[in-house]
C-alpha cells in the first residue's frame, strides 16, 4: 500500500523535503569559503543527486490509478489574505518533477568545467532547482506565482555573470519578457481572489466544475492573462524572441536547464490552470492557439535552417518542437494532450542533450560557428556517434522518444481537424515542420562532422572524456526507453490527462473535480464512483456506477456544446 501518497499532510512532507534540499545545499555552500572550489562542485552534485533520489521516491509511491493530487501538504501561510503553503502532484506534474531533478544532476555534473566563481555558480543552480520544483508542485495561486517568478532571478544571474559577450542584453531581455508577461497573470490571480475568495487551486477548480468561477468575457480575459504569461515562457510565436538570445549567451548548464525544464513551465501552466479553470474560454481560444503553434513550428524550423551558430540553431529548433506541444494540448483530445505532455518530457531530454554536447565542443574550441568545423567525425568518433543518436531523436526517428510525442500530438491535431473542431489545414501545415526538422539537422550534421579535416584547430581535438560520455549515455538511455516503451511513462499520467480533458469539455456539473474524492476515472477514461477508497492510498478504490462515459471521438459535439455556453 502506497501509504506515503496520502490525502493531506498538515505540515511539511516528502514534497517539501524534495523541493528544499537544493536550497539547504545552497545555504551550506554559502558558508564554505570561496577558495574551496572542489568542495562547492562536489557538494552541489551530492545535493542534486539526493534530490533526484527523493523524486524517485515520490515516483515509487505515486499511484497512477487516480487523477487526484497526491502527497498533498497544506499549511496556512498568510491567513489574513487566504494564502496557503499547499503542495501536491498528479500524473502530469510527476514526470516534470523527475525531469527537473534528473536534468539538474546532468547540468551540475557538466559544470565542473566552470572555473570562475564556481561557488556562486553552484548556488545559483541549486536555488533555481528549488524554484522549478516548486512551480510543478504548488497548489496555491500565490505560491505558484512566487516560485514561477523566483526562477527568473538565478537564471538571470547565470546568463549575466557566466554568459557570452552579449550577456547583458540577453539577460535583460530574458528577464523583462518573462517578468512583464507574468504581471498580467498576477492581476488575474488577484481578480480571481476577489471573485472566489480563495487562492486554492483545488477549490477554484471545484467552482469552475460547476460553472461558478467566471463566465463570458470575464473568463476570456482571465484566460488571456494566464495564457500570455505561459505563452512567453513556452515560448510561442510571436513572444519567442528572447529565447535565441538567452540560449546563445547562457552558459551550457543554463542552456540545458532553460531548454529542458524552464520552457516546460509554460506548457504545464496551460494544463494546470488555463484548461481546468477556464474551460469555455479554452475552447473558444483553441483554434487561435493552435494557429499560433503551427506558425511557431514552421517559423522556428525555417529560422533554424538559416543559422550559422550551433546554439542558435538548437534554440530555434526548440521554438519549432515546442509548437508540437502546444498543438497537442489545444487539440483538446486524449491523443493530443498525451502527445503534448510526452513531447514536453522528450524535448527536455533531447534538446537538453543537444545543448550538453554543444557545450562539450565549445569548451574545446570556444567557437559555435559552423564554418570553424569540418571533418569532426574523424577526430571525435564517439562524440559524432552520440550526437547522431540525439539528433535523430530530435528529428523524430521511430523507436526514439521524439517520434512518439510528435506522433500523438499530430494524431490529436488531425483528429480535431477531421471532426471539424479546428481547420484541417493546421495539422497538415504542422506536418511540414517534421520534414524541415530533418532538413536543418541533417544539413548541420553533414557540414560539421563530414568534409575535409583541414582545420588545424580541429586536428588537435581529442574525443570526449569517459565522464562526459557517461553523462550523455544517461540521456541516450531515456531516449530509447521512451521511444520503445512509452507506456512506462503514460501509465501514471493517463488518469490526470483524462481528467483535464473532461474538466475542459464536459458541461458544468459533470466535470470531475479535484475536491471530490468520491469520484475517479477508470482505465477506459469513464468518470465513475470511487467506493471503499483507502484514506491512506488514493489509488486504492473500487469502481461503482459509471457517471459519465468516456468517448475519445465526440470532440466536435463537446466543443460545440461548450462554445454555446
PDB file of C-alpha atoms in Angstrom, residues 18-20 22 44-45 47-56 89 92-109 124-137 147 151 155 253 256-266 268 344-349 352 475 478 489:
ATOM      1  CA  UNK A  18      12.499  17.259  -2.130  1.00  0.00           C
ATOM      2  CA  UNK A  19      11.925  20.918  -3.015  1.00  0.00           C
ATOM      3  CA  UNK A  20      14.123  22.412  -0.312  1.00  0.00           C
ATOM      4  CA  UNK A  22      18.782  22.115  -3.086  1.00  0.00           C
ATOM      5  CA  UNK A  44      26.314  20.719  -5.238  1.00  0.00           C
ATOM      6  CA  UNK A  45      26.415  17.430  -7.153  1.00  0.00           C
ATOM      7  CA  UNK A  47      22.646  17.751  -3.230  1.00  0.00           C
ATOM      8  CA  UNK A  48      21.276  17.321  -6.745  1.00  0.00           C
ATOM      9  CA  UNK A  49      21.679  13.532  -6.562  1.00  0.00           C
ATOM     10  CA  UNK A  50      19.912  13.384  -3.186  1.00  0.00           C
ATOM     11  CA  UNK A  51      17.090  15.486  -4.659  1.00  0.00           C
ATOM     12  CA  UNK A  52      16.864  13.063  -7.583  1.00  0.00           C
ATOM     13  CA  UNK A  53      16.611  10.152  -5.143  1.00  0.00           C
ATOM     14  CA  UNK A  54      13.827  11.962  -3.272  1.00  0.00           C
ATOM     15  CA  UNK A  55      11.935  12.488  -6.544  1.00  0.00           C
ATOM     16  CA  UNK A  56      12.331   8.797  -7.413  1.00  0.00           C
ATOM     17  CA  UNK A  89       1.389  16.370  -7.624  1.00  0.00           C
ATOM     18  CA  UNK A  92       1.213  15.419 -15.286  1.00  0.00           C
ATOM     19  CA  UNK A  93       3.488  17.125 -12.788  1.00  0.00           C
ATOM     20  CA  UNK A  94       5.099  13.837 -11.674  1.00  0.00           C
ATOM     21  CA  UNK A  95       7.249  13.423 -14.774  1.00  0.00           C
ATOM     22  CA  UNK A  96       8.149  17.098 -14.929  1.00  0.00           C
ATOM     23  CA  UNK A  97       9.440  16.844 -11.362  1.00  0.00           C
ATOM     24  CA  UNK A  98      11.571  13.842 -12.319  1.00  0.00           C
ATOM     25  CA  UNK A  99      12.794  15.618 -15.451  1.00  0.00           C
ATOM     26  CA  UNK A 100      13.831  18.610 -13.330  1.00  0.00           C
ATOM     27  CA  UNK A 101      15.831  16.614 -10.805  1.00  0.00           C
ATOM     28  CA  UNK A 102      17.481  14.449 -13.461  1.00  0.00           C
ATOM     29  CA  UNK A 103      18.479  17.327 -15.736  1.00  0.00           C
ATOM     30  CA  UNK A 104      19.864  19.320 -12.796  1.00  0.00           C
ATOM     31  CA  UNK A 105      22.236  16.455 -11.981  1.00  0.00           C
ATOM     32  CA  UNK A 106      23.471  16.472 -15.589  1.00  0.00           C
ATOM     33  CA  UNK A 107      23.831  20.280 -15.618  1.00  0.00           C
ATOM     34  CA  UNK A 108      25.821  20.408 -12.372  1.00  0.00           C
ATOM     35  CA  UNK A 109      27.957  17.457 -13.421  1.00  0.00           C
ATOM     36  CA  UNK A 124      22.526  29.757  -8.427  1.00  0.00           C
ATOM     37  CA  UNK A 125      21.812  26.357  -9.985  1.00  0.00           C
ATOM     38  CA  UNK A 126      20.624  24.860  -6.678  1.00  0.00           C
ATOM     39  CA  UNK A 127      18.342  27.822  -5.928  1.00  0.00           C
ATOM     40  CA  UNK A 128      16.970  27.521  -9.464  1.00  0.00           C
ATOM     41  CA  UNK A 129      16.212  23.831  -8.899  1.00  0.00           C
ATOM     42  CA  UNK A 130      14.193  24.598  -5.769  1.00  0.00           C
ATOM     43  CA  UNK A 131      12.173  27.240  -7.627  1.00  0.00           C
ATOM     44  CA  UNK A 132      11.460  24.946 -10.593  1.00  0.00           C
ATOM     45  CA  UNK A 133      10.330  22.081  -8.379  1.00  0.00           C
ATOM     46  CA  UNK A 134       8.056  24.469  -6.513  1.00  0.00           C
ATOM     47  CA  UNK A 135       6.391  25.511  -9.763  1.00  0.00           C
ATOM     48  CA  UNK A 136       5.400  21.917 -10.562  1.00  0.00           C
ATOM     49  CA  UNK A 137       4.107  21.197  -7.041  1.00  0.00           C
ATOM     50  CA  UNK A 147       8.000  30.011  -7.413  1.00  0.00           C
ATOM     51  CA  UNK A 151      13.084  31.003 -11.348  1.00  0.00           C
ATOM     52  CA  UNK A 155      18.685  32.167 -14.423  1.00  0.00           C
ATOM     53  CA  UNK A 253      24.246  24.489 -17.763  1.00  0.00           C
ATOM     54  CA  UNK A 256      20.417  22.827 -20.628  1.00  0.00           C
ATOM     55  CA  UNK A 257      18.092  23.804 -17.776  1.00  0.00           C
ATOM     56  CA  UNK A 258      16.355  26.513 -19.784  1.00  0.00           C
ATOM     57  CA  UNK A 259      15.590  24.171 -22.692  1.00  0.00           C
ATOM     58  CA  UNK A 260      14.870  21.025 -20.701  1.00  0.00           C
ATOM     59  CA  UNK A 261      12.836  22.404 -17.800  1.00  0.00           C
ATOM     60  CA  UNK A 262      12.040  26.119 -17.736  1.00  0.00           C
ATOM     61  CA  UNK A 263      10.308  26.148 -21.115  1.00  0.00           C
ATOM     62  CA  UNK A 264       8.062  23.320 -19.887  1.00  0.00           C
ATOM     63  CA  UNK A 265       6.712  25.582 -17.161  1.00  0.00           C
ATOM     64  CA  UNK A 266       4.660  27.343 -19.823  1.00  0.00           C
ATOM     65  CA  UNK A 268       2.480  22.959 -17.648  1.00  0.00           C
ATOM     66  CA  UNK A 344       7.408  18.172 -23.186  1.00  0.00           C
ATOM     67  CA  UNK A 345       9.399  15.468 -21.447  1.00  0.00           C
ATOM     68  CA  UNK A 346      11.017  14.149 -24.617  1.00  0.00           C
ATOM     69  CA  UNK A 347      12.050  17.607 -25.769  1.00  0.00           C
ATOM     70  CA  UNK A 348      13.658  18.154 -22.377  1.00  0.00           C
ATOM     71  CA  UNK A 349      15.786  15.049 -22.799  1.00  0.00           C
ATOM     72  CA  UNK A 352      18.994  19.229 -23.185  1.00  0.00           C
ATOM     73  CA  UNK A 475      20.295  10.734 -21.679  1.00  0.00           C
ATOM     74  CA  UNK A 478      15.980   7.631 -21.788  1.00  0.00           C
ATOM     75  CA  UNK A 489       5.637   6.943 -18.871  1.00  0.00           C
TER      76      UNK A 489
END
